[in-house]
Tab-separated table of C-alpha atoms in Angstrom:
chain	number	residue	atom	x	y	z
A	106	MET	CA	0.000	0.000	0.000
A	107	ASP	CA	1.266	3.446	-0.938
A	108	VAL	CA	-0.037	6.659	0.628
A	109	LEU	CA	0.527	10.319	-0.231
A	110	VAL	CA	0.276	12.756	2.686
A	111	ALA	CA	-0.357	16.360	1.613
A	112	GLY	CA	-1.099	19.559	3.504
A	113	PHE	CA	-4.255	21.650	3.430
A	114	LEU	CA	-2.387	24.820	4.451
A	115	PRO	CA	0.819	26.347	3.066
A	116	PHE	CA	2.467	25.968	6.469
A	117	ASP	CA	1.942	23.986	9.675
A	118	SER	CA	-0.703	21.563	8.436
A	119	GLY	CA	0.896	18.733	10.394
A	120	LYS	CA	2.010	16.539	7.477
A	121	THR	CA	5.222	15.299	9.038
A	122	THR	CA	3.602	14.561	12.398
A	123	PHE	CA	0.816	12.621	10.702
A	124	ALA	CA	3.234	10.736	8.425
A	125	LYS	CA	5.396	9.888	11.428
A	126	PHE	CA	2.419	8.508	13.409
A	127	LEU	CA	1.285	6.476	10.406
A	128	LEU	CA	4.735	5.016	9.740
A	129	GLU	CA	5.341	4.260	13.426
A	130	GLU	CA	2.022	2.441	13.748
A	131	ALA	CA	2.726	0.268	10.721
A	132	TYR	CA	6.314	-0.322	11.884
A	133	GLU	CA	5.143	-1.407	15.353
A	134	ARG	CA	2.847	-3.968	13.711
A	135	GLY	CA	5.834	-5.563	12.033
A	136	ILE	CA	5.061	-4.219	8.568
A	137	ASP	CA	7.985	-3.451	6.272
A	138	VAL	CA	7.748	0.340	5.917
A	139	GLY	CA	9.506	3.001	3.907
A	140	PHE	CA	8.994	6.635	3.042
A	141	SER	CA	9.969	9.444	0.721
A	142	LYS	CA	10.112	13.196	1.185
A	143	PRO	CA	11.003	13.879	-2.456
A	144	ILE	CA	11.269	17.662	-2.185
A	145	SER	CA	12.101	19.438	1.056
A	146	GLY	CA	13.741	22.535	2.445
A	147	ILE	CA	15.019	24.004	5.673
A	148	ASN	CA	15.498	27.547	6.879
A	149	GLY	CA	19.067	28.109	8.004
A	150	TRP	CA	18.040	30.548	10.708
A	151	TYR	CA	14.983	28.878	12.210
A	152	GLN	CA	16.381	25.373	11.744
A	153	TYR	CA	20.024	26.156	12.413
A	154	GLU	CA	20.402	22.861	14.278
A	155	TYR	CA	20.032	21.044	10.965
A	156	VAL	CA	22.729	23.146	9.347
A	157	VAL	CA	25.052	21.817	12.041
A	158	LYS	CA	23.745	18.257	11.578
A	159	SER	CA	24.316	18.580	7.830
A	160	ILE	CA	27.931	19.603	8.383
A	161	ASP	CA	28.424	16.608	10.688
A	162	ALA	CA	26.775	14.260	8.174
A	163	GLY	CA	28.593	15.700	5.164
A	164	LEU	CA	25.199	15.893	3.488
A	165	LEU	CA	22.455	18.537	3.434
A	166	ILE	CA	19.532	17.030	5.363
A	167	GLY	CA	16.187	18.453	6.436
A	168	GLU	CA	14.374	18.336	9.760
A	169	ASP	CA	11.298	16.452	8.500
A	170	LEU	CA	13.461	14.023	6.589
A	171	LEU	CA	15.577	13.156	9.617
A	172	LYS	CA	12.526	12.808	11.887
A	173	LEU	CA	10.905	10.219	9.611
A	174	HIS	CA	14.177	8.384	8.973
A	175	THR	CA	14.792	8.093	12.718
A	176	ALA	CA	11.189	7.196	13.641
A	177	ILE	CA	11.234	3.918	11.709
A	178	LYS	CA	14.933	3.156	12.239
A	179	SER	CA	15.300	3.222	8.475
A	180	SER	CA	18.132	1.347	6.818
A	181	ASP	CA	17.496	3.056	3.469
A	182	PRO	CA	20.010	5.728	2.431
A	183	ILE	CA	18.652	9.030	3.719
A	184	GLU	CA	19.736	10.751	0.509
A	185	TYR	CA	17.332	8.475	-1.426
A	186	GLU	CA	14.514	9.147	1.023
A	187	GLY	CA	15.027	12.880	0.572
A	188	PRO	CA	16.719	13.278	-2.804
A	189	VAL	CA	16.190	17.035	-3.214
A	190	VAL	CA	16.824	19.385	-0.288
A	191	THR	CA	17.222	23.156	-0.343
A	192	LEU	CA	18.644	25.444	2.322
A	193	LEU	CA	16.933	28.830	2.518
A	194	LEU	CA	18.706	31.754	4.161
A	195	PRO	CA	16.933	34.989	5.100
A	196	PRO	CA	18.837	38.075	3.967
A	197	ASP	CA	20.334	40.684	6.249
A	198	PRO	CA	17.661	43.380	6.842
A	199	GLU	CA	20.376	46.029	7.063
A	200	ARG	CA	21.130	45.454	3.384
A	201	VAL	CA	17.643	46.701	2.476
A	202	GLY	CA	17.735	49.662	4.830
A	203	TRP	CA	15.392	48.004	7.337
A	204	ARG	CA	12.481	48.511	4.926
A	205	GLU	CA	9.934	45.870	5.836
A	206	SER	CA	8.112	45.974	2.500
A	207	VAL	CA	11.343	45.301	0.613
A	208	TYR	CA	12.484	42.620	3.042
A	209	THR	CA	9.218	40.663	2.972
A	210	SER	CA	9.011	40.879	-0.810
A	211	ILE	CA	12.280	38.994	-1.293
A	212	GLY	CA	11.294	35.780	-3.047
A	213	LEU	CA	12.452	32.218	-2.472
A	214	LEU	CA	14.729	32.357	-5.497
A	215	ASN	CA	16.805	34.961	-3.672
A	216	GLN	CA	16.913	32.885	-0.483
A	217	ILE	CA	17.881	29.489	-1.899
A	218	SER	CA	21.512	29.180	-0.892
A	219	VAL	CA	22.480	25.488	-0.935
A	220	ILE	CA	20.856	22.639	-2.880
A	221	ARG	CA	21.436	18.900	-2.691
A	222	VAL	CA	20.314	16.614	-5.508
A	223	SER	CA	20.823	12.868	-5.027
A	224	ASP	CA	20.400	10.388	-7.859
A	225	LEU	CA	20.773	6.642	-7.384
A	226	GLU	CA	24.329	6.916	-8.692
A	227	LYS	CA	25.630	10.131	-7.122
A	228	THR	CA	24.956	13.077	-4.849
A	229	LYS	CA	25.793	16.651	-5.827
A	230	HIS	CA	25.566	19.893	-3.864
A	231	TYR	CA	25.277	23.389	-5.294
A	232	TYR	CA	25.321	26.855	-3.786
A	233	VAL	CA	24.268	30.340	-4.929
A	234	PRO	CA	27.106	32.766	-4.032
A	235	SER	CA	24.995	35.925	-4.358
A	236	ASN	CA	22.407	34.589	-1.905
A	237	VAL	CA	25.016	33.403	0.574
A	238	GLU	CA	26.544	36.892	0.579
A	239	ARG	CA	23.177	38.438	1.531
A	240	VAL	CA	22.866	36.444	4.747
A	241	VAL	CA	23.561	37.906	8.199
A	242	GLU	CA	27.190	37.719	9.294
A	243	SER	CA	26.384	35.445	12.251
A	244	LEU	CA	25.438	32.642	9.831
A	245	LYS	CA	28.048	33.062	7.127
A	246	GLY	CA	30.769	31.100	8.877
A	247	GLU	CA	28.671	27.961	9.307
A	248	ILE	CA	27.260	28.210	5.793
A	249	ARG	CA	30.758	28.438	4.346
A	250	ARG	CA	31.754	25.418	6.433
A	251	LEU	CA	28.798	23.503	5.009
A	252	ILE	CA	29.656	24.529	1.447
A	253	SER	CA	33.248	23.402	1.954
A	254	THR	CA	32.270	20.135	3.675
A	255	VAL	CA	29.839	19.001	0.961
A	256	LYS	CA	32.052	20.368	-1.866
A	257	ALA	CA	29.200	22.389	-3.317
A	258	GLU	CA	29.511	23.811	-6.823
A	259	PRO	CA	28.570	27.470	-7.466
A	260	VAL	CA	25.523	28.265	-9.621
A	261	LYS	CA	23.774	31.511	-10.507
A	262	ALA	CA	20.437	32.281	-8.868
A	263	GLU	CA	18.497	31.992	-12.129
A	264	LYS	CA	20.059	28.574	-12.761
A	265	SER	CA	18.963	27.268	-9.363
A	266	GLU	CA	15.303	27.379	-10.412
A	267	GLU	CA	16.055	25.322	-13.525
A	268	LEU	CA	18.118	22.924	-11.434
A	269	LEU	CA	15.253	22.344	-8.998
A	270	LEU	CA	12.731	21.869	-11.792
A	271	ASN	CA	14.884	19.249	-13.512
A	272	SER	CA	15.561	17.496	-10.205
A	273	ARG	CA	11.971	16.275	-9.856
A	274	SER	CA	12.513	13.459	-12.353
A	275	ILE	CA	15.590	12.463	-10.343
A	276	ALA	CA	13.481	12.473	-7.175
A	277	ASP	CA	10.992	10.166	-8.879
A	278	ARG	CA	13.713	7.643	-9.683
A	279	CYS	CA	14.655	7.464	-6.012
A	280	LEU	CA	10.984	7.240	-5.044
A	281	ASP	CA	10.382	4.306	-7.423
A	282	TYR	CA	13.450	2.507	-6.130
A	283	LEU	CA	12.319	2.754	-2.511
A	284	LYS	CA	8.657	1.942	-3.188
A	285	ASN	CA	9.631	-1.371	-4.720
A	286	ARG	CA	11.524	-2.337	-1.568
A	287	HIS	CA	8.686	-1.987	0.955
A	288	GLU	CA	5.215	-3.336	1.707
A	289	PHE	CA	3.919	-0.011	3.017
A	290	PHE	CA	5.196	3.290	1.694
A	291	VAL	CA	4.406	6.883	2.660
A	292	ILE	CA	5.193	9.915	0.509
A	293	GLU	CA	5.109	13.319	2.153
A	294	SER	CA	4.452	16.377	-0.002
A	295	TYR	CA	5.641	19.894	0.850
A	296	ASN	CA	3.629	22.970	1.873
A	297	ASN	CA	0.156	22.543	0.320
A	298	ALA	CA	1.345	21.209	-3.048
A	299	ALA	CA	-1.099	18.695	-4.528
A	300	ALA	CA	1.872	16.355	-5.033
A	301	PRO	CA	5.638	16.910	-4.916
A	302	THR	CA	6.439	14.969	-8.115
A	303	ALA	CA	4.562	13.259	-10.953
A	304	LYS	CA	5.024	9.705	-9.650
A	305	SER	CA	3.886	10.718	-6.177
A	306	LEU	CA	0.356	10.433	-7.581
A	307	ASP	CA	0.703	6.681	-8.175
A	308	VAL	CA	-0.694	5.729	-4.776
A	309	ASN	CA	-3.618	3.821	-3.269
A	310	ALA	CA	-4.751	6.629	-0.992
A	311	VAL	CA	-4.179	10.350	-0.454
A	312	VAL	CA	-4.521	11.952	2.966
A	313	VAL	CA	-4.849	15.735	3.159
A	314	VAL	CA	-4.012	16.940	6.653
A	315	ALA	CA	-5.101	20.083	8.500
A	316	PRO	CA	-4.753	20.957	12.193
A	317	GLY	CA	-7.089	18.522	13.952
A	318	LYS	CA	-8.509	16.852	10.814
A	319	ALA	CA	-7.564	14.419	8.062
A	320	VAL	CA	-9.514	13.726	4.884
A	321	VAL	CA	-8.849	10.600	2.804
A	322	PHE	CA	-9.343	10.147	-0.940
A	323	LYS	CA	-8.825	7.167	-3.214
A	324	GLY	CA	-5.549	7.523	-5.059
A	325	ASP	CA	-7.032	7.005	-8.527
A	326	ASP	CA	-9.751	9.602	-7.901
A	327	TYR	CA	-7.222	12.144	-6.696
A	328	LYS	CA	-4.957	11.563	-9.700
A	329	ARG	CA	-7.887	11.987	-12.121
A	330	ALA	CA	-8.867	15.243	-10.421
A	331	VAL	CA	-5.318	16.571	-10.762
A	332	SER	CA	-5.190	15.622	-14.447
A	333	ALA	CA	-8.552	17.322	-15.033
A	334	ILE	CA	-7.179	20.740	-14.130
A	335	SER	CA	-3.486	20.514	-14.975
A	336	THR	CA	-0.911	18.497	-16.817
A	337	ILE	CA	-0.176	15.346	-14.867
A	338	LYS	CA	3.520	16.071	-15.353
A	339	GLU	CA	3.474	19.068	-13.020
A	340	PRO	CA	1.111	18.386	-10.083
A	341	TRP	CA	3.269	20.518	-7.782
A	342	ARG	CA	1.880	23.625	-9.501
A	343	LEU	CA	-1.519	22.832	-7.983
A	344	THR	CA	-2.501	23.104	-4.340
A	345	THR	CA	-4.700	20.701	-2.435
A	346	GLY	CA	-7.232	23.532	-2.336
A	347	ASP	CA	-7.471	23.339	-6.133
A	348	VAL	CA	-8.118	19.590	-6.098
A	349	ILE	CA	-10.325	18.902	-3.055
A	350	PRO	CA	-13.491	20.642	-4.403
A	351	LEU	CA	-13.540	18.123	-7.280
A	352	LEU	CA	-13.604	15.098	-4.991
A	353	ASN	CA	-15.805	13.240	-2.549
A	354	PRO	CA	-13.821	12.038	0.452
A	355	VAL	CA	-14.081	8.407	1.467
A	356	SER	CA	-13.198	9.154	5.068
A	357	ILE	CA	-12.768	12.122	7.403
A	358	PHE	CA	-11.483	11.759	10.930
A	359	ASP	CA	-10.215	13.841	13.818
A	360	ILE	CA	-6.566	14.074	14.777
A	361	GLU	CA	-5.604	14.481	18.408
A	362	PRO	CA	-2.662	16.661	19.474
A	363	LYS	CA	-0.963	13.593	20.933
A	364	LYS	CA	-0.150	10.380	19.091
A	365	VAL	CA	-2.952	9.238	16.799
A	366	SER	CA	-3.866	5.560	16.938
A	367	ASN	CA	-5.506	3.249	14.416
A	368	ILE	CA	-4.918	5.603	11.505
A	369	PHE	CA	-3.346	2.761	9.552
A	370	ASP	CA	-6.629	0.808	9.662
A	371	LYS	CA	-8.654	3.865	8.648
A	372	ILE	CA	-6.561	4.400	5.550
A	373	TYR	CA	-6.183	0.706	4.739
A	374	LYS	CA	-9.964	0.309	4.474
A	375	VAL	CA	-10.213	2.777	1.605
A	376	SER	CA	-7.115	1.736	-0.286
A	377	ASN	CA	-8.706	-1.083	-2.337
A	378	ILE	CA	-6.071	-3.512	-1.088
A	379	SER	CA	-7.553	-6.926	-0.406
C-alpha cells in the first residue's frame, strides 16, 4: 500500500507529524515500511540545528526528513529518502535599509543558498554565491563550512530554479526505487502542493491533513482530479485547495494533538487492497 500525505495549508498543516504517526504504527505492527520526502527545504536561521547536523553528516539534510528516517529506524540511504533538499537563508535586513516591504518581498529564489540533488548513482551539492553573501554575518561562517564540507559547486540564482525543476525526475527515480523495496510506503508532499512529483500520484490513498482533521481520498480519484485541471507532469503547480473541491472524500477523521492511533486501519480500508 502506498499513501501520499499532503497539507491543506501552506504551512503547519501537520504533514510530518501525521506521516510519522502512520509510519510508526505500521512499523510497530511488524510491517515493512519506507517513506519518501522527495522535495524538502530548511530555513538556516529557524532550523540552524540542521545546518550543524548537515555539516556533521557531510550531506544537506532536512528536519522532516531526519525525523521520519529516525522514527522507523530506516536502513534506506537518507539521501534516497530525501533526494532534493534546499537550504533557505533569510537576507540581512540592514542590506535593504530596514524597509519591511522590501524585506518581505524577497522571493524564495533569492533565499535558496544550498541545494542537494541525489540520484541513485551520485549526490551533488550546489550553492548560490549571491544569496550566501546576503545572509547575516552570524550565519556566514557555518554556511561556508557547510559549502566546503559538501564540496558544493557554485551556480547563478536563475540557474537554481532550472536545477530544482529538472531534479523532480531524479526524485521520482529514487521514489520508485524505494517503493519497490517496501510493503507499506508513505510519501510526504511539501507545503500545500497537490503532489511533490509526478510519480507521487501513483498511490492507493491520499490523505490531506489540516490541524485537527484528516480527509482521505482514493488515489485514482485524486490523480484523475489533478489531471482534469493541470498536466499530470506538473502536479506541484496545484494546491490541495485546487483539487479537493472536485472530490468526494471516502473518510474524514479527527486528529488528536498527541499520538494518533488506528490511523493505519482507517486508511487501509479505503485503499482497495484486499
